[in-house]
PDB file of C-alpha atoms in Angstrom:
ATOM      1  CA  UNK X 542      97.876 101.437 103.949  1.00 90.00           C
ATOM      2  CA  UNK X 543      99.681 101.174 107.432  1.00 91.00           C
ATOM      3  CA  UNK X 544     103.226 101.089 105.335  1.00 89.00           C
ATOM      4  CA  UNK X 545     101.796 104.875 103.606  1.00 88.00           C
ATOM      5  CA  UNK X 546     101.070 105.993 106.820  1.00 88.00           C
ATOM      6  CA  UNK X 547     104.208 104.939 108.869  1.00 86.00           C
ATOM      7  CA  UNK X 548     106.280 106.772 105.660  1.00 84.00           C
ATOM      8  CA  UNK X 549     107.460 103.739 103.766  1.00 83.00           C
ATOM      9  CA  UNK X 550     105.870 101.911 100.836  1.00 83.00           C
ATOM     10  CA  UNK X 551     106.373 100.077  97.393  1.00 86.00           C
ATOM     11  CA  UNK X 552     105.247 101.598  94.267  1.00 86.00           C
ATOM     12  CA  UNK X 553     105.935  99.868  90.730  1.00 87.00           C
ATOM     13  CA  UNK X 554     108.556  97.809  92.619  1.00 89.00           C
ATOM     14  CA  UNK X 555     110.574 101.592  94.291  1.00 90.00           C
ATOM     15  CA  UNK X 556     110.673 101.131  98.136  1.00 88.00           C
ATOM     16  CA  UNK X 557     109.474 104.811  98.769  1.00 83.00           C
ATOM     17  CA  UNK X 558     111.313 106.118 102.450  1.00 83.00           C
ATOM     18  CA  UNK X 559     110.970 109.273 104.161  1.00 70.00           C
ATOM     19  CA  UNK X 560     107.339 110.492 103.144  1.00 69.00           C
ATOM     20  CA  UNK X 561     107.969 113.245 105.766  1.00 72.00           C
ATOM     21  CA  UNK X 562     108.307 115.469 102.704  1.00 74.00           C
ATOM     22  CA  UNK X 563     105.587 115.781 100.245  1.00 82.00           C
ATOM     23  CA  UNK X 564     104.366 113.292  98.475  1.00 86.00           C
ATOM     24  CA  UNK X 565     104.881 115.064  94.886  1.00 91.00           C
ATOM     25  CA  UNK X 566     108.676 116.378  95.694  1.00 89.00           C
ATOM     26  CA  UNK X 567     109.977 112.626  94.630  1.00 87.00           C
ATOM     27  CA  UNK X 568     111.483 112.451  91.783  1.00 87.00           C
ATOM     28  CA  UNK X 569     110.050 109.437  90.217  1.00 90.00           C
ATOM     29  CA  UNK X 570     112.195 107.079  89.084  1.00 90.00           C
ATOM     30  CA  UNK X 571     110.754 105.570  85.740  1.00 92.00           C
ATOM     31  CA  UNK X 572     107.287 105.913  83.711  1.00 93.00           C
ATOM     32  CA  UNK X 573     105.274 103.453  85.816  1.00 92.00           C
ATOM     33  CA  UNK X 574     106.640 104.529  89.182  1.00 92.00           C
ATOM     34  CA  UNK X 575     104.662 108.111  87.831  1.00 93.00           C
ATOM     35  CA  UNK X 576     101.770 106.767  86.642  1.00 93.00           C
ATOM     36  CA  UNK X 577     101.376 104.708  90.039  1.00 92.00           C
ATOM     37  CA  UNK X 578     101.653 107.990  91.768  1.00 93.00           C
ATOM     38  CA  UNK X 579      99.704 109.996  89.513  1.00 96.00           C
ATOM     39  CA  UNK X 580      97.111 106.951  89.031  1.00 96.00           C
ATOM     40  CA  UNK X 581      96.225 107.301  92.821  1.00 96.00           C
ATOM     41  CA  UNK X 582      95.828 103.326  93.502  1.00 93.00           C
ATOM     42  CA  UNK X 583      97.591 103.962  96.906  1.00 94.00           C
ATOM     43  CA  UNK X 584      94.525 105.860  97.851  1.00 97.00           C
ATOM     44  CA  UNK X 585      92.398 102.392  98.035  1.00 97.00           C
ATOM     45  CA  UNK X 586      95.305 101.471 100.592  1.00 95.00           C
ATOM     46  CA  UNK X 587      94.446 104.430 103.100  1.00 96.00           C
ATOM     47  CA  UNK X 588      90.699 104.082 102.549  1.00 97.00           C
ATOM     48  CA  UNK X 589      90.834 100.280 103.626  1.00 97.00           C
ATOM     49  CA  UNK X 590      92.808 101.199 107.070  1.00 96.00           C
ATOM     50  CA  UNK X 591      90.336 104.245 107.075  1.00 93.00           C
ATOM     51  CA  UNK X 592      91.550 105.440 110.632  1.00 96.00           C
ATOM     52  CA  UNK X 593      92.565 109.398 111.333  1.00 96.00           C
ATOM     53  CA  UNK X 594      95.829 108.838 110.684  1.00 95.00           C
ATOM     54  CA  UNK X 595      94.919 107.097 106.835  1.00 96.00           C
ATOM     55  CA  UNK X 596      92.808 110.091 106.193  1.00 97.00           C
ATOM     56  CA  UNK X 597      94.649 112.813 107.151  1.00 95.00           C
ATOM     57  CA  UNK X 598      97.698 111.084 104.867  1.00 93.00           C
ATOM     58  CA  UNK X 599      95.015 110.949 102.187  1.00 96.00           C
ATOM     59  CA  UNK X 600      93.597 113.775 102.835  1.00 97.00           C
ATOM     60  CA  UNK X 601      97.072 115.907 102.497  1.00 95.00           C
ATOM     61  CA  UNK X 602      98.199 114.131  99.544  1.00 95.00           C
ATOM     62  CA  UNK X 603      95.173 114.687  97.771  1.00 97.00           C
ATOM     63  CA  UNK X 604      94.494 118.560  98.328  1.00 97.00           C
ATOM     64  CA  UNK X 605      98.326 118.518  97.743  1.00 96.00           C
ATOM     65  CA  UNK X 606      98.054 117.091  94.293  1.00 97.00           C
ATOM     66  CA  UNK X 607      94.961 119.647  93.550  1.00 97.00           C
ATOM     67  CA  UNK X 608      96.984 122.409  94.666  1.00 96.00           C
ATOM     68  CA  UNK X 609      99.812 121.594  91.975  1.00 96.00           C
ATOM     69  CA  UNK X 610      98.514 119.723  88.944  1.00 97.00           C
ATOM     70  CA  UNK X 611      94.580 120.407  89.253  1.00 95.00           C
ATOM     71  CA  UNK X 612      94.061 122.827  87.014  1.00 93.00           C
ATOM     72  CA  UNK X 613      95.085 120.108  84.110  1.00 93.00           C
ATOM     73  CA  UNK X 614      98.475 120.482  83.899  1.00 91.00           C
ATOM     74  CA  UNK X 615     101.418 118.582  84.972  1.00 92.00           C
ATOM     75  CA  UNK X 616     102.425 114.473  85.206  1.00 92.00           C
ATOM     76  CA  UNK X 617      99.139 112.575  85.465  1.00 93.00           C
ATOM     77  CA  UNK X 618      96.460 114.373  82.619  1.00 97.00           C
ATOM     78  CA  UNK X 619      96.323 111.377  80.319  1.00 96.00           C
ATOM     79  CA  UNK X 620      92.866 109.571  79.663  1.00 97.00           C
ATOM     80  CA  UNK X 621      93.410 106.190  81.433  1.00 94.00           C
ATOM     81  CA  UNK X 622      95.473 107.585  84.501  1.00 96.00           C
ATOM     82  CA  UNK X 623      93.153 110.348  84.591  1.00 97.00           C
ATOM     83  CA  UNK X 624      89.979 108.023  84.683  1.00 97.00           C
ATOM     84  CA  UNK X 625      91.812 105.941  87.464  1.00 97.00           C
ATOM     85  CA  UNK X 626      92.610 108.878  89.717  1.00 98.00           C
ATOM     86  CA  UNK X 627      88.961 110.541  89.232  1.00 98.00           C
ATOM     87  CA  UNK X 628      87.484 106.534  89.843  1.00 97.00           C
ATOM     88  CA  UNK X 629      89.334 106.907  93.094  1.00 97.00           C
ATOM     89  CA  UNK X 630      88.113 110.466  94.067  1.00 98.00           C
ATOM     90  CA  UNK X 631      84.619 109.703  93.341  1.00 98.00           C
ATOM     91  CA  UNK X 632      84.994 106.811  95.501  1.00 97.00           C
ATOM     92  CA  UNK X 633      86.594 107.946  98.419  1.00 98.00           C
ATOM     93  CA  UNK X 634      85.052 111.165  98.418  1.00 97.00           C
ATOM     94  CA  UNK X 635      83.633 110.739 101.740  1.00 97.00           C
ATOM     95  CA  UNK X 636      87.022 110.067 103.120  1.00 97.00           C
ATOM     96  CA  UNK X 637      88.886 113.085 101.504  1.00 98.00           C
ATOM     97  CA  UNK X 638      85.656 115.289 102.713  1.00 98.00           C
ATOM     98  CA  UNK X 639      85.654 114.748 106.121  1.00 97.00           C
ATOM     99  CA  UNK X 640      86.470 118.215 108.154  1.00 96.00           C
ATOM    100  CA  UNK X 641      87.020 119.846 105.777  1.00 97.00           C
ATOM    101  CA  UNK X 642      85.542 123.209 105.090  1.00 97.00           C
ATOM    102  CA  UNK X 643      83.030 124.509 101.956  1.00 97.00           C
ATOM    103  CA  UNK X 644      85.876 125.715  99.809  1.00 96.00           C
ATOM    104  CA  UNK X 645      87.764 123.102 100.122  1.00 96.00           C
ATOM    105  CA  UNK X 646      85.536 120.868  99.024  1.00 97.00           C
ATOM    106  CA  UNK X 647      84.415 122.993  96.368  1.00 97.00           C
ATOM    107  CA  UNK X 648      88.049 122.815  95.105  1.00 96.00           C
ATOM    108  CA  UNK X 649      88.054 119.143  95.376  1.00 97.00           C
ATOM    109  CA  UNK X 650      84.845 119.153  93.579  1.00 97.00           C
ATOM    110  CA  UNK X 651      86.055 121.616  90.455  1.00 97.00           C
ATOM    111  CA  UNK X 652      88.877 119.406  89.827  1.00 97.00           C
ATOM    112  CA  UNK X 653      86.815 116.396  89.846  1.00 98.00           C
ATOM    113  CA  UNK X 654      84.578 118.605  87.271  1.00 97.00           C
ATOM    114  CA  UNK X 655      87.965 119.335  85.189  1.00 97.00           C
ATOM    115  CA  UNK X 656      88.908 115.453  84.919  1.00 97.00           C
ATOM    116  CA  UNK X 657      85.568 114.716  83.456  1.00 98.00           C
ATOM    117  CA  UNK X 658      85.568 117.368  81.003  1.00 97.00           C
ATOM    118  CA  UNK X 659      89.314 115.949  79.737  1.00 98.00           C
ATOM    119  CA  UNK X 660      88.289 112.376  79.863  1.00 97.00           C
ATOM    120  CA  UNK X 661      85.135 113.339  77.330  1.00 97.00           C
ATOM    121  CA  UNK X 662      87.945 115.267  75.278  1.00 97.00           C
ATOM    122  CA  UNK X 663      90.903 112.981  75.008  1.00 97.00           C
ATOM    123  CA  UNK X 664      89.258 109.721  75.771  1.00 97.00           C
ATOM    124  CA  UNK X 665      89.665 108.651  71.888  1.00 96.00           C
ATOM    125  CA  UNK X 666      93.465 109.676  72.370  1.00 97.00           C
ATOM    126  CA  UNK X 667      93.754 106.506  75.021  1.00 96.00           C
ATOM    127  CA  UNK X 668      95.328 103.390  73.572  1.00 93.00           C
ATOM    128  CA  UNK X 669      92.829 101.180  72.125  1.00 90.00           C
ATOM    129  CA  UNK X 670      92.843  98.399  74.238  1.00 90.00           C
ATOM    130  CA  UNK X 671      92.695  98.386  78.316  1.00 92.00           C
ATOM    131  CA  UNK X 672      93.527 101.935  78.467  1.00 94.00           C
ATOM    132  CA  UNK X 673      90.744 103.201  76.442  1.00 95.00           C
ATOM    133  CA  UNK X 674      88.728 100.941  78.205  1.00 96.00           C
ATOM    134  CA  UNK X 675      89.619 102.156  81.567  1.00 96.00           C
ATOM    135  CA  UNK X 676      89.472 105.928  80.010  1.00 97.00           C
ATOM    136  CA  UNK X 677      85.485 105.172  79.389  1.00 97.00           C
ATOM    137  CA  UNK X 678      84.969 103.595  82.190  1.00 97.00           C
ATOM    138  CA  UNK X 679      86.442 106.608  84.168  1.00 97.00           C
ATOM    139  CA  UNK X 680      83.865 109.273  82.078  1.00 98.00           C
ATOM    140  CA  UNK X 681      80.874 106.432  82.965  1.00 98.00           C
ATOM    141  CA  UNK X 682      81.674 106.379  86.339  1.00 97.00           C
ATOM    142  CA  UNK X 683      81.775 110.322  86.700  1.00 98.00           C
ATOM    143  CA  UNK X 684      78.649 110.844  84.380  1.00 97.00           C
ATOM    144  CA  UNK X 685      76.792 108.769  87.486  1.00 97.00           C
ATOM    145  CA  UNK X 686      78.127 110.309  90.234  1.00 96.00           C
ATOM    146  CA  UNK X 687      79.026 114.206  89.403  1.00 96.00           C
ATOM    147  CA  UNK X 688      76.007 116.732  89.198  1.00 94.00           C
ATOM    148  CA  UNK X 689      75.860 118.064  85.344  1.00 94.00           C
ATOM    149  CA  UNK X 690      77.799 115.220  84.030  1.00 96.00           C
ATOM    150  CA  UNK X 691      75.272 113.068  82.631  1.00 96.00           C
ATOM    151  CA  UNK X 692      75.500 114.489  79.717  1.00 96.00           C
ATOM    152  CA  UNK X 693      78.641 112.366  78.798  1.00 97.00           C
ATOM    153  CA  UNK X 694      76.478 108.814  79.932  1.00 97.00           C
ATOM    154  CA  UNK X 695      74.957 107.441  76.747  1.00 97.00           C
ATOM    155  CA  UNK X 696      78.585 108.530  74.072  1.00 97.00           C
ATOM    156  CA  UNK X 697      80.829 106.865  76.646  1.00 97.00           C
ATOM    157  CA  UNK X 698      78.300 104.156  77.257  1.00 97.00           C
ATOM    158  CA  UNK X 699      78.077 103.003  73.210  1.00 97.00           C
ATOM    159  CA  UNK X 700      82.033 103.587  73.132  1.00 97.00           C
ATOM    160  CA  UNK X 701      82.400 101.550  75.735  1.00 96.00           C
ATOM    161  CA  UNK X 702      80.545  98.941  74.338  1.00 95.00           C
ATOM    162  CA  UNK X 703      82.262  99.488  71.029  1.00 95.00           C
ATOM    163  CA  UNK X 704      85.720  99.137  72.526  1.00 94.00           C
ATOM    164  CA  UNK X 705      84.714  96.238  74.506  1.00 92.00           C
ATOM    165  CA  UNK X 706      83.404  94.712  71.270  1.00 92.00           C
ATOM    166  CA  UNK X 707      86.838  95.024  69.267  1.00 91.00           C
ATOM    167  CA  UNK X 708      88.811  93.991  72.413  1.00 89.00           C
ATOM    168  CA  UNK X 709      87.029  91.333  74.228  1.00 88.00           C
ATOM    169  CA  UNK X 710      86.425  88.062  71.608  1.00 88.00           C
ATOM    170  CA  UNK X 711      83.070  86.224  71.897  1.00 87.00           C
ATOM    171  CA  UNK X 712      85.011  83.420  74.596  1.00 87.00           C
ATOM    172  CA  UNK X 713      85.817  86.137  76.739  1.00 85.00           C
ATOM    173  CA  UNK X 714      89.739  86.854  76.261  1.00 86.00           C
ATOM    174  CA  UNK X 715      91.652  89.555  74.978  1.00 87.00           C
ATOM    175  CA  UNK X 716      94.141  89.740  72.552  1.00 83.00           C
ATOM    176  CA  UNK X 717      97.230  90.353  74.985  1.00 83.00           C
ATOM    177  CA  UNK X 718      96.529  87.156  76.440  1.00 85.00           C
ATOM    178  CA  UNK X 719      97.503  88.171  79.788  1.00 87.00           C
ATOM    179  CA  UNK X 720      95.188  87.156  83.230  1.00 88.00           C
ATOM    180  CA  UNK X 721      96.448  90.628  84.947  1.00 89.00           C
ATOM    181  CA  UNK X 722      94.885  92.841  81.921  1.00 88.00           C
ATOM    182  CA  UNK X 723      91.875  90.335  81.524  1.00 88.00           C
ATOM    183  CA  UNK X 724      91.222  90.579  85.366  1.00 90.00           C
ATOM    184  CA  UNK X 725      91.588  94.796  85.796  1.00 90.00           C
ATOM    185  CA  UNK X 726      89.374  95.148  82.314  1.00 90.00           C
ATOM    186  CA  UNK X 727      86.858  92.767  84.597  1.00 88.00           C
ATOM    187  CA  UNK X 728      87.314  94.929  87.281  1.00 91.00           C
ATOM    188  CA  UNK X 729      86.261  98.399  85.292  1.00 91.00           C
ATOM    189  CA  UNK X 730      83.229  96.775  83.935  1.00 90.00           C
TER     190      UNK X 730
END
């Protein structure tokens, strides 16, 4: 978080220099680089130093982003980076809220309502697997938090449990056999 805010940071292995500019103007070099950037894990890093300078990077970034892409188009609208970027927004809400005014934050609360709807449209298009997994888990997560989406609770709930069923064996691994996947599908449950 202290590396984002002093304008240098690694994402998918890319030292990142000269964040002067805006965030969304680099050119990112490969597929994961974008989906780190479009994912928003990097906002977990300014939430946990939390301080005005971490917010106002956040902050900037994030109406940034909503400005350009938040009206569903663009890098970023599939259903598992989608459900990881409106996980984050949900959850540092309070952070990305602070100061700022009533349209603003009517904005930020539209596009939240936009991510929703396209999660409990395209989460079937997910890969089965973690992806789909993290797609549901996404819609579940907004269907508790966002006025007007419960709606979306009890489908993505039995999907979830569905997916969960065809991915997780009875002993508790899954069939890529790998502790990183195993540990973030933990995580989203």
């Amino acid at each position: 978080g202290r590396q984002l805010v002093a304008g240098t940071f690694q994402l998918a292995g890319f030292l990142v220099e000269d964040l002067d500019r805006p965030l969304w103007d680099i050119e990112p070099p490969d597929e994961r680089f974008e989906a780190d950037l479009h994912g928003f894990t990097w906002l977990d890093d300014l939430a946990a130093v939390g301080d005005g300078p971490a917010r106002d990077r956040a902050q900037t970034w994030v109406f940034d982003w909503i400005a350009r892409y938040g009206a569903g188009e663009g890098p970023g609208w599939t259903p598992n980076l989608t459900a990881r970027r409106l996980i984050r927004l949900i959850n540092h809400g309070p952070l990305l809220l602070a100061g700022r005014d009533a349209a603003q934050a009517a904005g930020f609360f539209r596009c939240l309502g936009r991510q929703t709807v396209f999660l409990s449209r395209r989460w079937r298009a997910a890969t089965e697997g973690l992806a789909r997994i993290e797609a549901l888990t996404g819609l579940i997560h907004a269907s508790q938090a966002l006025a007007g989406a419960q709606g979306h609770l009890a489908r993505a709930s039995v999907a979830l449990a569905r997916e969960c069923e065809r991915q997780i064996d009875s002993d508790g691994a899954i069939a890529t056999r790998n502790p990183q996947d195993l540990m973030e599908a933990l995580t989203l449950l």
